[in-house]
Short mmCIF file of C-alpha atoms in Angstrom, two decimals:
data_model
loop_
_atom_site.label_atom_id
_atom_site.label_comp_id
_atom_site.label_asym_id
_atom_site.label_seq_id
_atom_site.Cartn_x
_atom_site.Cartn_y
_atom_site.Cartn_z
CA UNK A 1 87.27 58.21 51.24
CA UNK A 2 90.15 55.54 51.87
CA UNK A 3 90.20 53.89 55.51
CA UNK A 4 94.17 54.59 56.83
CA UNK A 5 96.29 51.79 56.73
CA UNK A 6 95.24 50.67 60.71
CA UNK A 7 93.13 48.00 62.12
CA UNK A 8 90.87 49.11 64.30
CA UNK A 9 88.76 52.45 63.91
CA UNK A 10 87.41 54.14 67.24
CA UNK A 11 85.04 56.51 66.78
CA UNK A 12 85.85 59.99 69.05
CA UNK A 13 82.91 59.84 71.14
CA UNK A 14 83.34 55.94 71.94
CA UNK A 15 86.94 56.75 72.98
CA UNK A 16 85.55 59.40 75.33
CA UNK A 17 82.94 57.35 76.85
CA UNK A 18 85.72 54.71 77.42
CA UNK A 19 88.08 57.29 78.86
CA UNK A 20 84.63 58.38 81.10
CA UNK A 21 84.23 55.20 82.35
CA UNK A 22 88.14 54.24 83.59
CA UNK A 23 87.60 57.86 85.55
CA UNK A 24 84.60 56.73 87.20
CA UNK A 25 86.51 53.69 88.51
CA UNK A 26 88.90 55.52 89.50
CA UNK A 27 86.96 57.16 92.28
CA UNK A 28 84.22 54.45 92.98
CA UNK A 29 83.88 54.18 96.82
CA UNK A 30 85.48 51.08 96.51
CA UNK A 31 87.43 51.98 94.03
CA UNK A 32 89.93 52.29 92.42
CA UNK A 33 88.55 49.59 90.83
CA UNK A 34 88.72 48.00 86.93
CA UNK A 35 85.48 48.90 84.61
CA UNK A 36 84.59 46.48 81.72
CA UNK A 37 81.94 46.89 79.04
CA UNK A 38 81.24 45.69 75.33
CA UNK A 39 82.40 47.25 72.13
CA UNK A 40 79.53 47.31 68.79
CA UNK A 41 80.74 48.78 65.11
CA UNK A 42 80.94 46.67 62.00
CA UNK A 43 83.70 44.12 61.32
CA UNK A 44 85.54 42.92 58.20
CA UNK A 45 82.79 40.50 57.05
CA UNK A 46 84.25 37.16 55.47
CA UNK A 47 83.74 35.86 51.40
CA UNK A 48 80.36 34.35 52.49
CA UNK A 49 79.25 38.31 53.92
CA UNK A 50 79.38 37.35 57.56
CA UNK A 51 81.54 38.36 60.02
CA UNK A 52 84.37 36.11 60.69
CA UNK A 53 84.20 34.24 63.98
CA UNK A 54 80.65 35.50 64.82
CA UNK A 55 79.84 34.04 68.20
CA UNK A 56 76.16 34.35 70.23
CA UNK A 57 75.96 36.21 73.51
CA UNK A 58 75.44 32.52 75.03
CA UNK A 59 78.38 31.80 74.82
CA UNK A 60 79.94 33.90 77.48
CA UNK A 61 80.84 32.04 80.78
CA UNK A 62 82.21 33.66 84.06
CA UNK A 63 85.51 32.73 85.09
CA UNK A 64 86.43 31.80 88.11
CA UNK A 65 90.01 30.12 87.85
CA UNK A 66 91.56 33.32 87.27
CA UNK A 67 94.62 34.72 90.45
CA UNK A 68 94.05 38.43 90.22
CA UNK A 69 97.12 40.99 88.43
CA UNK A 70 99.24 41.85 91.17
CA UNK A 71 100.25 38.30 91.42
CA UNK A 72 101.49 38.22 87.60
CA UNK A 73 103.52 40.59 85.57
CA UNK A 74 102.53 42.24 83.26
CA UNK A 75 103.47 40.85 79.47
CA UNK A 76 106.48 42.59 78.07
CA UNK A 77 106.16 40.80 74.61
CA UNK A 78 102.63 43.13 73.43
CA UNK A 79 103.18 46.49 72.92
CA UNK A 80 100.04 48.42 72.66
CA UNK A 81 99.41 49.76 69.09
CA UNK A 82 99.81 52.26 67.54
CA UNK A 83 97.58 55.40 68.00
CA UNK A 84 96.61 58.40 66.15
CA UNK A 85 94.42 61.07 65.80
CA UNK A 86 91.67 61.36 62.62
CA UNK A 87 93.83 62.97 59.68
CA UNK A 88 92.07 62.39 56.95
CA UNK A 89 92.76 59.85 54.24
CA UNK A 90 95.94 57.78 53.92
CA UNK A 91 96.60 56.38 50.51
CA UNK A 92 97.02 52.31 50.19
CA UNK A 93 96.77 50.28 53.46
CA UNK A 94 95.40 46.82 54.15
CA UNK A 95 92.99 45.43 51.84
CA UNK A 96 89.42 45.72 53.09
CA UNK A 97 88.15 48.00 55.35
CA UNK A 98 89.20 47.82 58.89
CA UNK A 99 86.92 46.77 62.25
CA UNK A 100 84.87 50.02 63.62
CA UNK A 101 83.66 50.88 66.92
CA UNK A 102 80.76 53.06 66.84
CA UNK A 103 79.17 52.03 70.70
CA UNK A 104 79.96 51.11 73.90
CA UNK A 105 78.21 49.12 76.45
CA UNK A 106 78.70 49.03 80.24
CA UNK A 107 78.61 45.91 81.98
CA UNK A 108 79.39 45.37 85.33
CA UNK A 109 82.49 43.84 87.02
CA UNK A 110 81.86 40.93 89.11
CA UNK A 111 85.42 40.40 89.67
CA UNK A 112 86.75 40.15 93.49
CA UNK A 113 89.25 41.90 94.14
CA UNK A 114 88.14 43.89 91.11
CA UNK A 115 91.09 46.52 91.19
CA UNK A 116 93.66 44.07 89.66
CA UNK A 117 91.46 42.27 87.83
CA UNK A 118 87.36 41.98 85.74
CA UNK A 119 84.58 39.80 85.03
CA UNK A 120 81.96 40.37 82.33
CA UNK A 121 78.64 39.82 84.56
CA UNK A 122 77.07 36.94 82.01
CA UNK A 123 73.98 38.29 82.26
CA UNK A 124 74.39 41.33 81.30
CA UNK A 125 76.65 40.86 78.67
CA UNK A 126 74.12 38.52 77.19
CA UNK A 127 72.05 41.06 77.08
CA UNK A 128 74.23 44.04 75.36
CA UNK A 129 75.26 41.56 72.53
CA UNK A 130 71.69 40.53 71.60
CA UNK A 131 71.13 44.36 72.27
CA UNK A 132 73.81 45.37 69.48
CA UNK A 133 72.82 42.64 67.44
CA UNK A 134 69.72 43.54 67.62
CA UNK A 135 70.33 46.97 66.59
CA UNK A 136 71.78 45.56 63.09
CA UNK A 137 75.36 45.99 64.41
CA UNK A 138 77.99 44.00 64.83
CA UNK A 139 79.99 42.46 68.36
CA UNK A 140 83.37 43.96 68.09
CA UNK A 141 84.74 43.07 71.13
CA UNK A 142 85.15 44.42 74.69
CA UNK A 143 87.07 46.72 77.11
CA UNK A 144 88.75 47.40 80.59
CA UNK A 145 90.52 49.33 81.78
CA UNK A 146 93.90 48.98 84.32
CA UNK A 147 93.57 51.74 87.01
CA UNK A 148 96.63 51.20 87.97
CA UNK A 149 98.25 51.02 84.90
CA UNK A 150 100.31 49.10 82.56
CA UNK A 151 98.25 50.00 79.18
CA UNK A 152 98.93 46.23 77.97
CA UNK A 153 97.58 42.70 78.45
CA UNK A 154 98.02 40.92 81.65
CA UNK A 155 98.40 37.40 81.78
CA UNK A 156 95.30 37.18 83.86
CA UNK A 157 93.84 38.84 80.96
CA UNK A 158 95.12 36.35 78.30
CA UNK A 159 93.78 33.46 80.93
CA UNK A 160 90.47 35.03 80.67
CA UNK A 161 90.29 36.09 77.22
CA UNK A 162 87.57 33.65 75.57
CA UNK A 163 86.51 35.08 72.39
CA UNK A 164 88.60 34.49 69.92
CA UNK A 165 88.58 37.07 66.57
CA UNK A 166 87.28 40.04 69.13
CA UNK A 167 88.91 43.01 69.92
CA UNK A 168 89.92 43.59 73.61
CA UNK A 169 90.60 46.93 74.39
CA UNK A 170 92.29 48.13 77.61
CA UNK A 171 91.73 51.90 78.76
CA UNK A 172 94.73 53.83 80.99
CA UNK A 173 92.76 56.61 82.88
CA UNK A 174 95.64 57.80 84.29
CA UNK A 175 97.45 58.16 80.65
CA UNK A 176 94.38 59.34 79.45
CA UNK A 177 94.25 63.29 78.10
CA UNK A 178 91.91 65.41 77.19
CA UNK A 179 94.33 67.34 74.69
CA UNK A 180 95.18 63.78 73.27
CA UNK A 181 93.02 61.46 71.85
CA UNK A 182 95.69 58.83 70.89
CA UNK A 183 96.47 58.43 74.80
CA UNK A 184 96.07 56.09 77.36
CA UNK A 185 94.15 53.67 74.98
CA UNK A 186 95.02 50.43 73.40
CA UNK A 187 93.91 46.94 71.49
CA UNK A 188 94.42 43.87 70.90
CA UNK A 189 93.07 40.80 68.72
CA UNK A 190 92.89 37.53 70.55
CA UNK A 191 93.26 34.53 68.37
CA UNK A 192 92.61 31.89 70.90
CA UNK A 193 96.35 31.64 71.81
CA UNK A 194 97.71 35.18 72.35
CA UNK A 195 97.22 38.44 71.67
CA UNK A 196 98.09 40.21 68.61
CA UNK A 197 98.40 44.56 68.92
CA UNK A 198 96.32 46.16 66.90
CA UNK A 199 96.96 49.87 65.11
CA UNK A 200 94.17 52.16 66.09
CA UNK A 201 92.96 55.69 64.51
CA UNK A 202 90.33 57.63 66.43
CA UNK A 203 88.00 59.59 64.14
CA UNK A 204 85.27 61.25 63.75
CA UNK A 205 81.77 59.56 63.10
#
């Protein structure tokens, strides 16, 4: 079977456990508050077989020159891409096959205040990537999710964005439906200067 001409492929049952997880900071007692995690799958590997701009989990380092979101606005240049539902195969598209998420790892937010704004805990996102890695798969990327909305990149988020090559995806609860998988969920690539929107399918495994 063809991928579909998109980037990024989200596996149903990731995109529910994302969806889970933005609820659940919705309501957290001191909530609501932004969730964060890590995103595993397989990546486009490179002409040598590896994938490109493979980092180690040591590399992560908290941030702490960051003013939290409801001092910024949000970016109006990244629109969040496009989303659809599994529909089988699509003829041509890009060459290659495009970046998969097949898990999802929770990590806690160390961020203060932490409803406009996250931060990774180091350690334990340490330990999920040489967890995934360990596992054979790959490190896709990471999520959070904006409780209060806009489903797009802040600029505190492109201040704290560090990885560049990784997916960053950002979960709306409140957009979020049940009926819908396409809803209330977006991505982005960050190259080390910006974010680029990334088109998303959600399918089945």
């Amino acid at each position: 079977m063809n991928e579909p001409d998109v980037d990024l492929v989200v596996e149903h049952a990731v995109r529910d456990a994302l969806v889970e997880h933005a609820r659940e900071g919705l309501t957290a007692p001191d909530g609501p508050v932004e969730v964060c995690g890590v995103l595993a799958g397989r990546r486009p590997k490179s002409d040598d077989g590896v994938p490109g701009g493979r980092t180690t989990g040591a590399d992560v380092e908290p941030r702490s020159d960051v003013e939290p979101r409801s001092d910024v606005e949000p970016r109006s240049d990244v629109e969040p891409g496009a989303i659809t539902p599994d529909s089988g195969d699509t003829p041509g598209g890009s060459p290659g096959r495009p970046t998969r998420v097949t898990e999802s790892r929770r990590v806690p937010n160390v961020a203060t205040p932490a409803r406009t704004r996250y931060e990774l805990d180091p350690a334990a996102t340490v330990a999920a990537i040489d967890a995934i890695e360990a596992a054979g798969l790959d490190h896709v990327g990471f999520y959070h999710s904006h409780p209060d909305g806009p489903l797009a990149p802040s600029d505190v988020d492109r201040a704290a964005a560090q990885w560049p090559d990784r997916v960053y995806a950002i979960v709306d609860p409140r957009a979020a439906g049940d009926d819908d998988p396409a809803a209330g969920l977006g991505a982005w690539r960050w190259t080390g200067e910006s974010f680029e929107p990334l088109s998303i399918r959600i399918a089945d495994e």
